[in-house]
CSV table of C-alpha atoms in Angstrom, one decimal:
chain,number,residue,atom,x,y,z
A,1340,MET,CA,107.2,79.2,73.7
A,1341,ARG,CA,109.3,81.6,75.8
A,1342,LEU,CA,108.9,85.4,75.5
A,1343,THR,CA,110.8,88.3,76.9
A,1344,ALA,CA,108.7,91.2,78.2
A,1345,HIS,CA,111.0,94.2,78.4
A,1346,ALA,CA,110.4,97.1,80.8
A,1347,LYS,CA,110.4,100.7,79.6
A,1348,ILE,CA,111.6,104.1,80.9
A,1349,ASN,CA,110.2,107.5,80.2
A,1350,TRP,CA,112.8,110.0,78.9
A,1351,ALA,CA,110.2,112.7,78.6
A,1352,LEU,CA,106.7,113.0,79.9
A,1353,ASN,CA,104.6,116.2,79.3
A,1354,VAL,CA,101.1,116.4,80.6
A,1355,LEU,CA,99.1,118.4,78.1
A,1356,GLY,CA,95.7,118.4,79.9
A,1357,ARG,CA,92.8,116.3,81.0
A,1358,ARG,CA,90.4,114.8,78.5
A,1359,PRO,CA,86.6,114.5,78.9
A,1360,ASP,CA,87.0,110.7,79.5
A,1361,GLY,CA,89.2,111.4,82.5
A,1362,TYR,CA,92.5,110.3,81.0
A,1363,HIS,CA,95.3,112.8,80.6
A,1364,GLU,CA,96.7,113.8,77.2
A,1365,LEU,CA,100.4,113.1,77.2
A,1366,ASP,CA,103.5,113.7,75.0
A,1367,MET,CA,106.3,111.3,75.8
A,1368,LEU,CA,109.6,109.8,74.7
A,1369,VAL,CA,109.8,106.2,75.8
A,1370,GLN,CA,112.5,103.5,75.4
A,1371,ARG,CA,112.4,99.8,76.1
A,1372,ILE,CA,115.2,98.5,78.4
A,1373,GLU,CA,117.0,95.2,78.9
A,1374,LEU,CA,115.3,94.5,82.3
A,1375,ALA,CA,112.5,92.1,81.5
A,1376,ASP,CA,110.0,89.5,82.8
A,1377,THR,CA,109.7,86.1,81.1
A,1378,LEU,CA,106.6,84.4,80.0
A,1379,GLU,CA,106.4,80.7,79.1
A,1380,LEU,CA,103.5,79.4,77.1
A,1381,LEU,CA,102.5,75.8,76.7
A,1382,PRO,CA,99.4,74.4,74.8
A,1383,ALA,CA,96.6,73.3,77.2
A,1384,ASP,CA,92.9,72.5,77.1
A,1385,SER,CA,92.1,75.5,79.3
A,1386,LEU,CA,93.7,78.7,80.4
A,1387,GLU,CA,96.0,78.3,83.3
A,1388,PHE,CA,98.2,80.9,85.0
A,1389,GLU,CA,101.1,80.5,87.3
A,1390,LEU,CA,103.0,83.4,88.9
A,1391,VAL,CA,106.4,82.0,89.7
A,1392,ASN,CA,107.7,85.0,91.6
A,1393,GLY,CA,105.9,88.3,91.8
A,1394,GLY,CA,105.3,89.6,95.3
A,1395,ASP,CA,101.8,90.9,95.8
A,1396,ILE,CA,100.7,91.3,92.2
A,1397,PRO,CA,97.4,89.5,91.3
A,1398,ARG,CA,97.7,85.8,90.7
A,1399,ASP,CA,94.1,85.3,89.4
A,1400,ASP,CA,92.1,86.3,86.3
A,1401,SER,CA,92.6,90.0,87.2
A,1402,ASN,CA,96.3,89.8,86.3
A,1403,LEU,CA,96.9,91.7,83.0
A,1404,VAL,CA,98.4,88.6,81.4
A,1405,MET,CA,95.2,86.6,82.0
A,1406,ARG,CA,93.0,89.6,80.9
A,1407,ALA,CA,95.1,89.7,77.7
A,1408,ALA,CA,94.7,86.0,77.1
A,1409,MET,CA,90.9,86.0,77.7
A,1410,ALA,CA,90.5,89.1,75.4
A,1411,LEU,CA,92.4,87.4,72.6
A,1412,ARG,CA,90.7,84.1,73.1
A,1413,ALA,CA,87.3,85.8,72.8
A,1414,ALA,CA,88.2,87.9,69.8
A,1415,CYS,CA,89.5,85.0,67.8
A,1416,GLY,CA,86.9,82.4,68.9
A,1417,VAL,CA,89.7,80.1,70.3
A,1418,ARG,CA,88.3,77.0,72.0
A,1419,HIS,CA,91.5,75.6,73.5
A,1420,GLY,CA,93.8,77.3,76.1
A,1421,ALA,CA,97.3,77.7,77.3
A,1422,ARG,CA,99.4,77.2,80.4
A,1423,ILE,CA,101.1,80.5,81.1
A,1424,ARG,CA,104.0,80.9,83.6
A,1425,LEU,CA,105.2,84.4,84.5
A,1426,PHE,CA,108.6,85.0,85.9
A,1427,LYS,CA,108.7,88.5,87.4
A,1428,ARG,CA,111.8,90.7,87.5
A,1429,ILE,CA,110.4,94.1,86.8
A,1430,PRO,CA,109.4,95.9,90.0
A,1431,SER,CA,105.7,96.7,90.3
A,1432,GLN,CA,104.1,100.1,90.7
A,1433,ALA,CA,107.4,101.5,89.5
A,1434,GLY,CA,106.5,103.4,86.3
A,1435,LEU,CA,108.5,100.8,84.3
A,1436,GLY,CA,105.5,99.3,82.5
A,1437,GLY,CA,106.0,95.7,83.9
A,1438,GLY,CA,102.3,94.7,83.8
A,1439,SER,CA,101.8,96.3,80.4
A,1440,ALA,CA,104.9,94.6,79.0
A,1441,ASP,CA,103.6,91.2,80.3
A,1442,ALA,CA,100.2,91.8,78.6
A,1443,ALA,CA,101.9,92.8,75.3
A,1444,ALA,CA,104.1,89.7,75.3
A,1445,ALA,CA,101.0,87.5,76.1
A,1446,LEU,CA,99.1,89.0,73.2
A,1447,GLU,CA,102.1,88.5,70.8
A,1448,GLY,CA,102.8,85.0,72.0
A,1449,LEU,CA,99.3,83.7,72.1
A,1450,ASN,CA,98.6,85.2,68.7
A,1451,GLN,CA,101.2,82.9,67.4
A,1452,LEU,CA,100.4,79.9,69.6
A,1453,TRP,CA,96.7,80.0,68.7
A,1454,ARG,CA,97.4,81.0,65.1
A,1455,CYS,CA,95.0,83.9,65.3
A,1456,GLY,CA,96.9,85.9,62.6
A,1457,LEU,CA,96.1,89.3,64.0
A,1458,SER,CA,98.2,92.2,62.8
A,1459,ALA,CA,100.3,94.3,65.1
A,1460,ALA,CA,97.8,97.2,64.8
A,1461,HIS,CA,95.0,94.9,65.8
A,1462,LEU,CA,97.0,93.7,68.9
A,1463,ALA,CA,97.7,97.3,69.8
A,1464,GLU,CA,94.0,98.2,69.6
A,1465,MET,CA,93.2,95.2,71.8
A,1466,GLY,CA,96.0,96.1,74.2
A,1467,LEU,CA,94.8,99.7,74.6
A,1468,LYS,CA,91.6,98.3,76.2
A,1469,LEU,CA,93.8,96.6,78.8
A,1470,GLY,CA,96.0,99.6,79.6
A,1471,ALA,CA,97.4,102.8,78.1
A,1472,ASP,CA,101.0,101.5,78.1
A,1473,VAL,CA,100.3,98.2,76.4
A,1474,PRO,CA,100.5,99.5,72.8
A,1475,LEU,CA,103.9,101.0,73.3
A,1476,CYS,CA,105.1,97.8,74.9
A,1477,LEU,CA,104.5,96.2,71.5
A,1478,ILE,CA,107.2,98.5,70.0
A,1479,PRO,CA,111.0,97.8,70.4
A,1480,GLY,CA,113.5,100.5,71.1
A,1481,LEU,CA,112.9,104.3,71.2
A,1482,MET,CA,109.5,105.8,70.4
A,1483,HIS,CA,107.4,109.0,70.6
A,1484,ALA,CA,104.1,108.2,72.3
A,1485,GLN,CA,101.2,110.6,72.3
A,1486,GLY,CA,97.5,110.7,73.4
A,1487,ILE,CA,97.2,108.4,76.3
A,1488,GLY,CA,100.0,106.3,74.9
A,1489,GLU,CA,98.2,104.8,71.9
A,1490,ARG,CA,99.7,107.0,69.1
A,1491,VAL,CA,103.2,105.6,68.8
A,1492,THR,CA,105.9,106.5,66.4
A,1493,GLU,CA,109.1,104.5,66.3
A,1494,ILE,CA,112.3,106.6,66.3
A,1495,PRO,CA,115.3,105.0,64.5
A,1496,GLY,CA,118.7,105.4,65.9
A,1497,GLY,CA,118.0,104.9,69.6
A,1498,ARG,CA,121.1,104.3,71.5
A,1499,GLU,CA,122.2,101.7,74.1
A,1500,LEU,CA,122.8,103.6,77.3
A,1501,ASP,CA,123.9,102.2,80.6
A,1502,LEU,CA,121.5,102.6,83.5
A,1503,VAL,CA,121.0,102.0,87.2
A,1504,ILE,CA,117.4,101.8,88.5
A,1505,LEU,CA,116.4,102.5,92.1
A,1506,GLN,CA,112.9,102.0,93.5
A,1507,PRO,CA,112.5,104.1,96.7
A,1508,GLY,CA,110.2,102.6,99.3
A,1509,THR,CA,106.9,101.3,98.1
A,1510,GLY,CA,105.2,101.8,94.7
A,1511,LEU,CA,103.0,104.6,93.8
A,1512,GLN,CA,99.4,104.5,92.4
A,1513,THR,CA,99.3,106.1,89.0
A,1514,ALA,CA,95.9,107.6,89.5
A,1515,GLU,CA,97.0,109.3,92.7
A,1516,VAL,CA,100.1,110.8,91.1
A,1517,PHE,CA,98.0,112.3,88.3
A,1518,ARG,CA,95.5,113.7,90.8
A,1519,ARG,CA,98.3,115.5,92.6
A,1520,HIS,CA,99.8,116.8,89.4
A,1521,ALA,CA,97.7,120.0,89.4
A,1522,ASP,CA,98.9,120.8,92.9
A,1523,TYR,CA,102.6,120.6,91.9
A,1524,PRO,CA,102.9,122.2,88.5
A,1525,PRO,CA,106.3,121.5,86.9
A,1526,GLU,CA,108.7,124.4,86.2
A,1527,LYS,CA,109.2,123.5,82.5
A,1528,ALA,CA,108.2,121.0,79.8
A,1529,ALA,CA,110.4,118.5,78.0
A,1530,ASP,CA,111.6,119.6,74.6
A,1531,ILE,CA,110.6,116.6,72.5
A,1532,ALA,CA,112.5,117.5,69.3
A,1533,ALA,CA,115.7,118.3,71.3
A,1534,GLY,CA,115.3,115.2,73.3
A,1535,ILE,CA,115.1,113.0,70.2
A,1536,SER,CA,118.3,114.6,69.0
A,1537,ALA,CA,120.0,113.9,72.3
A,1538,LEU,CA,118.9,110.3,72.3
A,1539,THR,CA,119.9,109.5,68.7
A,1540,ASP,CA,123.3,111.4,68.6
A,1541,SER,CA,125.9,108.8,69.5
A,1542,SER,CA,128.3,111.5,70.8
A,1543,ALA,CA,125.9,113.5,73.0
A,1544,MET,CA,125.5,113.1,76.7
A,1545,ASN,CA,123.4,116.2,77.3
A,1546,PHE,CA,119.9,115.1,78.5
A,1547,MET,CA,118.8,118.5,79.8
A,1548,PRO,CA,115.9,118.8,77.3
A,1549,LEU,CA,114.3,115.8,79.0
A,1550,VAL,CA,111.8,116.3,81.8
A,1551,ASN,CA,109.1,114.2,83.5
A,1552,GLN,CA,106.3,116.6,84.5
A,1553,LEU,CA,104.8,114.0,87.0
A,1554,GLN,CA,108.0,114.0,89.1
A,1555,PRO,CA,107.1,117.0,91.4
A,1556,ALA,CA,103.8,115.4,92.4
A,1557,ALA,CA,105.4,112.0,92.9
A,1558,GLU,CA,108.2,113.5,95.1
A,1559,ALA,CA,105.5,115.2,97.2
A,1560,LEU,CA,103.9,111.8,97.8
A,1561,LEU,CA,107.3,110.0,98.3
A,1562,PRO,CA,110.2,112.3,99.1
A,1563,ASP,CA,112.7,109.4,98.8
A,1564,ILE,CA,112.4,109.8,95.0
A,1565,ALA,CA,114.3,113.1,95.2
A,1566,ARG,CA,116.9,111.4,97.5
A,1567,ALA,CA,117.3,108.5,95.1
A,1568,ILE,CA,118.0,110.9,92.2
A,1569,ALA,CA,120.5,112.8,94.3
A,1570,GLU,CA,122.3,109.6,95.2
A,1571,LEU,CA,122.4,108.5,91.6
A,1572,ASN,CA,124.0,111.8,90.6
A,1573,THR,CA,126.5,111.5,93.5
A,1574,ALA,CA,127.4,108.0,92.3
A,1575,GLY,CA,128.4,109.3,88.9
A,1576,ALA,CA,125.1,109.5,86.8
A,1577,VAL,CA,125.2,112.1,84.1
A,1578,PHE,CA,121.4,112.3,84.2
A,1579,ALA,CA,118.8,111.0,86.6
A,1580,GLN,CA,115.0,111.1,86.5
A,1581,MET,CA,111.8,109.4,87.6
A,1582,SER,CA,110.2,107.0,85.1
A,1583,GLY,CA,106.5,107.3,84.3
A,1584,SER,CA,104.4,108.0,87.4
A,1585,GLY,CA,107.1,106.5,89.6
A,1586,SER,CA,108.3,105.3,92.0
A,1587,ALA,CA,111.4,104.0,90.2
A,1588,VAL,CA,114.1,106.4,89.1
A,1589,PHE,CA,116.9,105.8,86.7
A,1590,GLY,CA,120.4,107.2,86.3
A,1591,VAL,CA,122.4,107.3,83.0
A,1592,PHE,CA,126.1,106.3,83.3
A,1593,PRO,CA,128.9,106.9,80.9
A,1594,ALA,CA,129.8,103.2,80.6
A,1595,ALA,CA,128.8,99.8,81.9
A,1596,THR,CA,131.8,99.8,84.3
A,1597,SER,CA,130.7,103.0,86.0
A,1598,ALA,CA,127.1,101.7,86.2
A,1599,ALA,CA,128.4,98.5,87.8
A,1600,ARG,CA,130.4,100.4,90.4
A,1601,ALA,CA,127.4,102.6,91.2
A,1602,GLN,CA,125.0,99.6,91.4
A,1603,GLN,CA,127.4,97.9,93.9
A,1604,GLU,CA,127.7,101.0,96.0
A,1605,LEU,CA,124.0,102.0,96.0
A,1606,SER,CA,122.7,98.4,96.6
A,1607,VAL,CA,123.9,98.7,100.2
A,1608,ASN,CA,121.1,101.1,101.0
A,1609,TRP,CA,118.6,100.5,98.2
A,1610,PRO,CA,117.1,97.0,98.2
A,1611,VAL,CA,115.8,97.5,94.6
A,1612,CYS,CA,118.9,98.5,92.7
A,1613,ILE,CA,119.2,97.2,89.2
A,1614,GLN,CA,121.9,97.7,86.5
A,1615,THR,CA,120.5,97.5,83.0
A,1616,LYS,CA,120.6,99.4,79.7
A,1617,THR,CA,118.4,100.8,77.0
A,1618,LEU,CA,117.6,98.7,73.9
A,1619,ALA,CA,118.8,100.3,70.6
A,1620,SER,CA,116.3,100.6,67.9
């Protein structure tokens, strides 16, 4: 069985406050994108995991894929295992949800392979215990995510938009970006309703209602984020913003041809420079 684990971008991210459990209450617009990792699943007597290419991400039982597999196996009382091979393409510590997408794909695939018969809602509940972004990585296309990411509403009519993604320097730790958020309050909040209209209107290219409130804190930690956004704009992006808690940023281009030109130009100075597009819903 071969599964595709699509990355995501955050079109809007409002931080509403900190909860008693330490998590932050969020209000977000999220969309899955074409950029993806690949998981291969084969029947086996025990659980085996192989990371084919993935830099310095965990290669043992602490990897989210293995944690997802072990959680599902325990919940369903499965005695046999699986051989799991993960082919990484999504940059890590980038705010693109790569690890969460891998975990979500593992839950979906192993649910079929082991014939567990769990519903999507049950898988989302299990995924939330692994990471806040896992439930939304079970949803295709455009969505409105609230809470810590567990309350997800699909938004029909999401568009395919051409993107170029840059990752400046090294990755950022999500917890550190949230800790610095209070020191760098954003000037405005994203207008979720106007953002939904902008992202579902096939003729609109006005993305001004969209804001990532974690961006000022992330830029303070890694100034190259601001430089990457400026260079995307110079290369022809009609809108550029950081995704999630960073460090990756994305630029929206009018067409695939202009995105391809920008990718070719920017890749000279940015080692992580990826042309992709959003997935329509």
